PDB file of C-alpha atoms and ligand atoms in Angstrom:
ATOM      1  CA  UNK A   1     -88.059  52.800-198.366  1.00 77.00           C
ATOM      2  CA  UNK A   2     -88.812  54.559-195.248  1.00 93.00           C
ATOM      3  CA  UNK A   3     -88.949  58.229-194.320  1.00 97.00           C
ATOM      4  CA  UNK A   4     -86.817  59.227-191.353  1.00 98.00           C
ATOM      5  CA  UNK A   5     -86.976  61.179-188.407  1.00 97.00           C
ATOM      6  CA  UNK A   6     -84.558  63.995-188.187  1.00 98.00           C
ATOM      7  CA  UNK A   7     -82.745  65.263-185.243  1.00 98.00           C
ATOM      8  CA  UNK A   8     -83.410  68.561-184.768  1.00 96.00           C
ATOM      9  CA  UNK A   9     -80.786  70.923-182.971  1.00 97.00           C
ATOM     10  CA  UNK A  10     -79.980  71.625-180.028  1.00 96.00           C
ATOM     11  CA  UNK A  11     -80.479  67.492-179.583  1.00 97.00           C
ATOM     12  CA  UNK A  12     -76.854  66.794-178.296  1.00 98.00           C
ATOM     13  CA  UNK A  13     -76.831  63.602-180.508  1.00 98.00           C
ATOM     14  CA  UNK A  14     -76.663  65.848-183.340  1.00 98.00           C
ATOM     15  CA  UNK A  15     -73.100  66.428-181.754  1.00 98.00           C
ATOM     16  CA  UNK A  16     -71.561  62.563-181.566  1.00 98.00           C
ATOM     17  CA  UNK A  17     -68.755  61.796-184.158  1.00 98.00           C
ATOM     18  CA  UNK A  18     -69.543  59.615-186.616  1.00 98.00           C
ATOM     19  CA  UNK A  19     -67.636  56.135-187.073  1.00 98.00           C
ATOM     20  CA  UNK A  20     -66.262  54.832-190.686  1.00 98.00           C
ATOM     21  CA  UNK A  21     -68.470  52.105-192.237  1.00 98.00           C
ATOM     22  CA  UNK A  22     -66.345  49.513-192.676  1.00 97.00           C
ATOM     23  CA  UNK A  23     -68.284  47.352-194.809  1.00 97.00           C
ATOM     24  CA  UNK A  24     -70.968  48.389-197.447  1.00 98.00           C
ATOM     25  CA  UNK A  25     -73.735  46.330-197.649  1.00 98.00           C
ATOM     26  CA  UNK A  26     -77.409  46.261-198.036  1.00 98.00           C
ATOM     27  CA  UNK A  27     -78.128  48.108-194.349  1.00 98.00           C
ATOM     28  CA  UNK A  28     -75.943  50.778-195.774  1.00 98.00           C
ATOM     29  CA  UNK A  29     -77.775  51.095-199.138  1.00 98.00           C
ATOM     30  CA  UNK A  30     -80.651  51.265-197.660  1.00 98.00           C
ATOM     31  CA  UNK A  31     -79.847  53.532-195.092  1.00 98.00           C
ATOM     32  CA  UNK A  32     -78.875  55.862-197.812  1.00 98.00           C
ATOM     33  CA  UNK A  33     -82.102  55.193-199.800  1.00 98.00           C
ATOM     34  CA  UNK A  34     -83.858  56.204-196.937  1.00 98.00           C
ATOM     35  CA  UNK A  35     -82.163  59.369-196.062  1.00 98.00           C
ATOM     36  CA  UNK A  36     -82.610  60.021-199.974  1.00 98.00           C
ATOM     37  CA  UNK A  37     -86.423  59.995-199.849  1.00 98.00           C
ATOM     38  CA  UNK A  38     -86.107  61.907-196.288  1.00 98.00           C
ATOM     39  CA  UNK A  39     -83.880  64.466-197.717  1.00 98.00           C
ATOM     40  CA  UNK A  40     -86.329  64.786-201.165  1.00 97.00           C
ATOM     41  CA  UNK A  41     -88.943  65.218-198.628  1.00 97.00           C
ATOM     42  CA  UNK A  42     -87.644  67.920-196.919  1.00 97.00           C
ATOM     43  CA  UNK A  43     -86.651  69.794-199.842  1.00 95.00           C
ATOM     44  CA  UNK A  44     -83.399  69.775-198.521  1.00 96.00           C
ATOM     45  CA  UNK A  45     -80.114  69.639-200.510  1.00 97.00           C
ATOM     46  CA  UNK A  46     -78.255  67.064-198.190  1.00 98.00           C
ATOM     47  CA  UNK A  47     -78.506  65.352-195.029  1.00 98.00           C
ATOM     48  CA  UNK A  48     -76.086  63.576-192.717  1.00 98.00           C
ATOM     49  CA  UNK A  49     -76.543  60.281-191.175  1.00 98.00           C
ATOM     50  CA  UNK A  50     -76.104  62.250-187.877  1.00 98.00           C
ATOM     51  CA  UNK A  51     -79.173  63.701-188.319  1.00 98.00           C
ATOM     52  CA  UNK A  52     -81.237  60.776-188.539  1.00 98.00           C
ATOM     53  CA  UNK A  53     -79.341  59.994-184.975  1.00 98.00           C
ATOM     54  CA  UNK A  54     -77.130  57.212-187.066  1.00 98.00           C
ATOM     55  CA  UNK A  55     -73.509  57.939-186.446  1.00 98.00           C
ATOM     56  CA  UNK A  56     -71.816  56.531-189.082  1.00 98.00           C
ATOM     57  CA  UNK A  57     -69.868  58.476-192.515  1.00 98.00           C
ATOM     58  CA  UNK A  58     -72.457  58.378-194.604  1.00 98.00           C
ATOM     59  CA  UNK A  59     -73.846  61.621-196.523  1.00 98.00           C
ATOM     60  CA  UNK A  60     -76.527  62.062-199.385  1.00 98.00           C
ATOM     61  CA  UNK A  61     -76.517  65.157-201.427  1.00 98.00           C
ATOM     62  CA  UNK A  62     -78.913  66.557-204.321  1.00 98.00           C
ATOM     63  CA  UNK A  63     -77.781  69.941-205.879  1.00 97.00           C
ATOM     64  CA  UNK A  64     -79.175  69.639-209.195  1.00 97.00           C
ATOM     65  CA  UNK A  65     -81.732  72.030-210.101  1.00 95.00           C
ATOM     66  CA  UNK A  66     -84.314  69.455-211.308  1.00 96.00           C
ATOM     67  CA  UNK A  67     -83.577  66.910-208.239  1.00 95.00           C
ATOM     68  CA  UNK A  68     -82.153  64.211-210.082  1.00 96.00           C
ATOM     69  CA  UNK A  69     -78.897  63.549-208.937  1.00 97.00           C
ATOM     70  CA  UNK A  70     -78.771  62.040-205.871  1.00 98.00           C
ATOM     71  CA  UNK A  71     -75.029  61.271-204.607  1.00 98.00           C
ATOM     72  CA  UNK A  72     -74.116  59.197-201.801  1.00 98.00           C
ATOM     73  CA  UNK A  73     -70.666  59.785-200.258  1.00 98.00           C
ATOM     74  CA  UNK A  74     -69.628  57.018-197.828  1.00 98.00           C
ATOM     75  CA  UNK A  75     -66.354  57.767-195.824  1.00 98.00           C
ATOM     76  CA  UNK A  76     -65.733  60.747-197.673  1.00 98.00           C
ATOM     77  CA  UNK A  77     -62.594  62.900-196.920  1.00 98.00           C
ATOM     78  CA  UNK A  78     -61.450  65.942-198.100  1.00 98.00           C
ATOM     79  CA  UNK A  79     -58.361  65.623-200.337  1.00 98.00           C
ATOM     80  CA  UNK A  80     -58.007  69.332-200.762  1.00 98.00           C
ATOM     81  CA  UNK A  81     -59.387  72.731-200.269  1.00 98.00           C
ATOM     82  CA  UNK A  82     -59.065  75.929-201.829  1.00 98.00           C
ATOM     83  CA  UNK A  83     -57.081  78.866-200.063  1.00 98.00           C
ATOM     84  CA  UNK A  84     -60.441  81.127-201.794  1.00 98.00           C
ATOM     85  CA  UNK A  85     -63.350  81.046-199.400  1.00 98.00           C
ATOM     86  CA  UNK A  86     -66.821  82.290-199.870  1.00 97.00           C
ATOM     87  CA  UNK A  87     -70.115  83.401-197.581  1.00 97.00           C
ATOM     88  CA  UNK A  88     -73.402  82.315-198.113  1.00 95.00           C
ATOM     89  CA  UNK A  89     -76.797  81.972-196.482  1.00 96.00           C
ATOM     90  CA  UNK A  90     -76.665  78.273-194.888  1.00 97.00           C
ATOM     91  CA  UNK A  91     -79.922  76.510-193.630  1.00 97.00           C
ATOM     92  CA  UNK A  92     -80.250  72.795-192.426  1.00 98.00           C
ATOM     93  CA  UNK A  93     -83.061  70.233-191.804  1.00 98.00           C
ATOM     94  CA  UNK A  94     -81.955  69.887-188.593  1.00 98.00           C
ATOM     95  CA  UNK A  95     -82.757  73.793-187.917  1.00 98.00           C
ATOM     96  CA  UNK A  96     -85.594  74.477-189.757  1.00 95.00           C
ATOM     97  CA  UNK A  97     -86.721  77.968-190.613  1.00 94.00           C
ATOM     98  CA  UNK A  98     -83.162  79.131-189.366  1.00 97.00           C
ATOM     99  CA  UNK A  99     -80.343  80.447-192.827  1.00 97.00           C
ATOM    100  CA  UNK A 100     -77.244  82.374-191.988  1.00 98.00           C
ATOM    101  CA  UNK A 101     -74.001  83.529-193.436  1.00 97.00           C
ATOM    102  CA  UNK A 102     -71.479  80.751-193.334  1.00 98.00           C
ATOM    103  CA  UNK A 103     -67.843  81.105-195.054  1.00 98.00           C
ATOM    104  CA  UNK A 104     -66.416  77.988-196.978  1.00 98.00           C
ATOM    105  CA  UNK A 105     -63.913  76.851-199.144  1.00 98.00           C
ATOM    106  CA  UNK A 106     -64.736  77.973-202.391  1.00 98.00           C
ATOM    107  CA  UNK A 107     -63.424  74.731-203.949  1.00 98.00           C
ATOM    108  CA  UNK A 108     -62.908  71.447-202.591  1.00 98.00           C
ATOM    109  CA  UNK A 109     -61.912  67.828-203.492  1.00 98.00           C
ATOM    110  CA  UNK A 110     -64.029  65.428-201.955  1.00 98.00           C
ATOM    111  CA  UNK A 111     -62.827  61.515-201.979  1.00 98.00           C
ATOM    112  CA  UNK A 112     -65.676  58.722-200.951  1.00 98.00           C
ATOM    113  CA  UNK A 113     -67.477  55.068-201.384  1.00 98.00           C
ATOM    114  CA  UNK A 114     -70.173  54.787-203.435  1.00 98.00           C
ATOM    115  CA  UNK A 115     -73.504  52.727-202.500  1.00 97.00           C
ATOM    116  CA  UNK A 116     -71.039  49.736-204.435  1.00 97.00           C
ATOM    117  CA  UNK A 117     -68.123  50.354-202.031  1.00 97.00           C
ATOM    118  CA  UNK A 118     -65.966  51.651-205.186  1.00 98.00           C
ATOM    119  CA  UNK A 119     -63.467  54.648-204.304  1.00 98.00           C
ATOM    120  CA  UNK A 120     -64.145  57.631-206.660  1.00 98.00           C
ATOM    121  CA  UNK A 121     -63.211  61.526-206.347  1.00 98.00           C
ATOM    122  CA  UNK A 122     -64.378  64.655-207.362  1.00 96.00           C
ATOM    123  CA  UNK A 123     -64.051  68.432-207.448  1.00 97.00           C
ATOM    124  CA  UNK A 124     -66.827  70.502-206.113  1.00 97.00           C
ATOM    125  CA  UNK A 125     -67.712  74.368-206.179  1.00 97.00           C
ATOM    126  CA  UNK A 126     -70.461  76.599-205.522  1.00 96.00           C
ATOM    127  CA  UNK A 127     -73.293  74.756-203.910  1.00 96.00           C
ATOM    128  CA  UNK A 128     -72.070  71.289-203.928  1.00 97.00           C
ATOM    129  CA  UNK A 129     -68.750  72.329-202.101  1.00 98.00           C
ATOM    130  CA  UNK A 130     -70.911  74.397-199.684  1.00 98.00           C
ATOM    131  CA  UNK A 131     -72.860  71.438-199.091  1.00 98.00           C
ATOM    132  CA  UNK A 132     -70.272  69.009-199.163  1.00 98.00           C
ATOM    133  CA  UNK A 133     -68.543  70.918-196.522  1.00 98.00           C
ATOM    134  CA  UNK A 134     -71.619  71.769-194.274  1.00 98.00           C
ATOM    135  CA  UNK A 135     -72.352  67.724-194.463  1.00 98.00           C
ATOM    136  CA  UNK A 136     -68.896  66.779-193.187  1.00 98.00           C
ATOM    137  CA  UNK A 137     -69.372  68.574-190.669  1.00 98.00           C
ATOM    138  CA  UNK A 138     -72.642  66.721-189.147  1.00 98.00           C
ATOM    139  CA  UNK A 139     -70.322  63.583-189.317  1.00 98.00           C
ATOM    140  CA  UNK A 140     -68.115  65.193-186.762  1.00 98.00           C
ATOM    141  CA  UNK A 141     -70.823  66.552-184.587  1.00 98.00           C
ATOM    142  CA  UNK A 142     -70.941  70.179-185.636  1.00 98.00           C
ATOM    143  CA  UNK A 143     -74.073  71.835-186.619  1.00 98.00           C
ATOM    144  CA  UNK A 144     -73.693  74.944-189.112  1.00 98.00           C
ATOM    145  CA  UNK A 145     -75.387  77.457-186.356  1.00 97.00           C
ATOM    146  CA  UNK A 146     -72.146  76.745-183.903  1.00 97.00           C
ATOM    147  CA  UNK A 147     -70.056  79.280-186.561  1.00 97.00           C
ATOM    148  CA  UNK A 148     -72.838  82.021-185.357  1.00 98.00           C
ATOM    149  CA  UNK A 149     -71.838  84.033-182.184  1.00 97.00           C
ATOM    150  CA  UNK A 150     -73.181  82.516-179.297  1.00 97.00           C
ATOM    151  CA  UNK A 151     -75.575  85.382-179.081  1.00 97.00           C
ATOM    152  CA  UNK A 152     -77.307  84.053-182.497  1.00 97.00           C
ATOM    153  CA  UNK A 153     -77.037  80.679-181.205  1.00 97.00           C
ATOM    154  CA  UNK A 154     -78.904  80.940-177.789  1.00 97.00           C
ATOM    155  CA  UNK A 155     -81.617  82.868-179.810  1.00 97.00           C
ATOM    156  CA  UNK A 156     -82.121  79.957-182.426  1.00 97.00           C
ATOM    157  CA  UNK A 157     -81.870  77.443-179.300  1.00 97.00           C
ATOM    158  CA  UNK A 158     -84.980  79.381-177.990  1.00 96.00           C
ATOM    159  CA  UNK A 159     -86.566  78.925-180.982  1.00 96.00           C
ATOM    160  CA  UNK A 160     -86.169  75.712-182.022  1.00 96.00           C
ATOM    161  CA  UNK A 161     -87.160  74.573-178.468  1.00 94.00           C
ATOM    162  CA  UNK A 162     -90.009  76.469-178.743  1.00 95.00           C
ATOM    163  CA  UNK A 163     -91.047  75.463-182.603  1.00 93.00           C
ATOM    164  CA  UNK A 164     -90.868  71.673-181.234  1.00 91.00           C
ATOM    165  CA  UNK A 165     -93.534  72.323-177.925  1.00 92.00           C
ATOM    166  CA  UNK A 166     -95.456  74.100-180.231  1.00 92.00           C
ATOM    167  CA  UNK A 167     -95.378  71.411-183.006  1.00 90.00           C
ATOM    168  CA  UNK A 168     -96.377  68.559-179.903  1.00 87.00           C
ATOM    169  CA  UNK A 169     -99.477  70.075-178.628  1.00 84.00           C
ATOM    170  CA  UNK A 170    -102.185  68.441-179.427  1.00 77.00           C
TER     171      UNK A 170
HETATM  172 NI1  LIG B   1     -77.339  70.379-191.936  1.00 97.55          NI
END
């Protein structure tokens, strides 16, 4: 198990596109091991392979209140959304510090691999559709801050930069 560096934005590899895995093996369970301890970490509630600059479909996710449900999604696709949509504060590992209103599906249904290459589905709401949705979109290069106005953004783009000089000084 390793912990993993994470992309943070505006890195424009955080905007590539993300290839299906076509085979799951033991790289790909450990990648996901290793974004699961990264993600744990962090004290985040899912992470993207994107972020840790790999740029295949792979996503890990955690919304349980005591942290003990880690899910891996491999390929996942959304089957179906719900016409309801909410808004909620969104953050992201990849932007620390940074949480804004984001609106989402309320509902979705998410299909996927798991680490044993076996199909399964399942219906998500509240947080795990949020996250589910905020995930899949890392995997096709879009980082949650690019639904702000481009005002918002150019002001978190100033700060990030900043946040990672200041974090490299010695
Ligand atoms: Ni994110």
């Amino acid at each position: 198990m390793a912990l993993l560096n994470i992309l943070r934005y505006p890195d424009p590899r955080l905007h590539k596109v993300a290839a299906p895995i076509a085979q799951v093996d033991d790289r790909i369970r450990t990648l996901a091991a290793d974004m699961l301890e990264t993600m744990y970490d962090s004290e985040g509630v899912g992470l993207a392979a994107t972020q840790v600059d790999v740029h295949e479909r792979l996503i890990v996710m955690d919304v349980s209140e005591e942290r003990d449900q880690p899910m891996v999604l491999i390929n996942p696709e959304l089957v179906s959304v719900s016409d309801e949509k909410v808004v909620g504060d969104e953050g992201c590992l990849s932007v620390p510090t940074v949480y804004d209103k984001v609106e989402r599906h309320a509902r979705v249904t998410v299909k996927a691999l798991d680490r044993a290459g076996k199909p399964f589905q399942f219906e998500a709401e509240g947080l795990a559709s949020v996250c589910v949705q905020h995930e899949m979109d890392h995997l096709r290069g879009k980082v949650f801050v690019e639904y702000l106005s481009l005002l918002k953004r150019e002001r978190i783009k100033v700060k990030m930069i900043k946040r990672t000089r200041d974090e490299q000084k010695p």
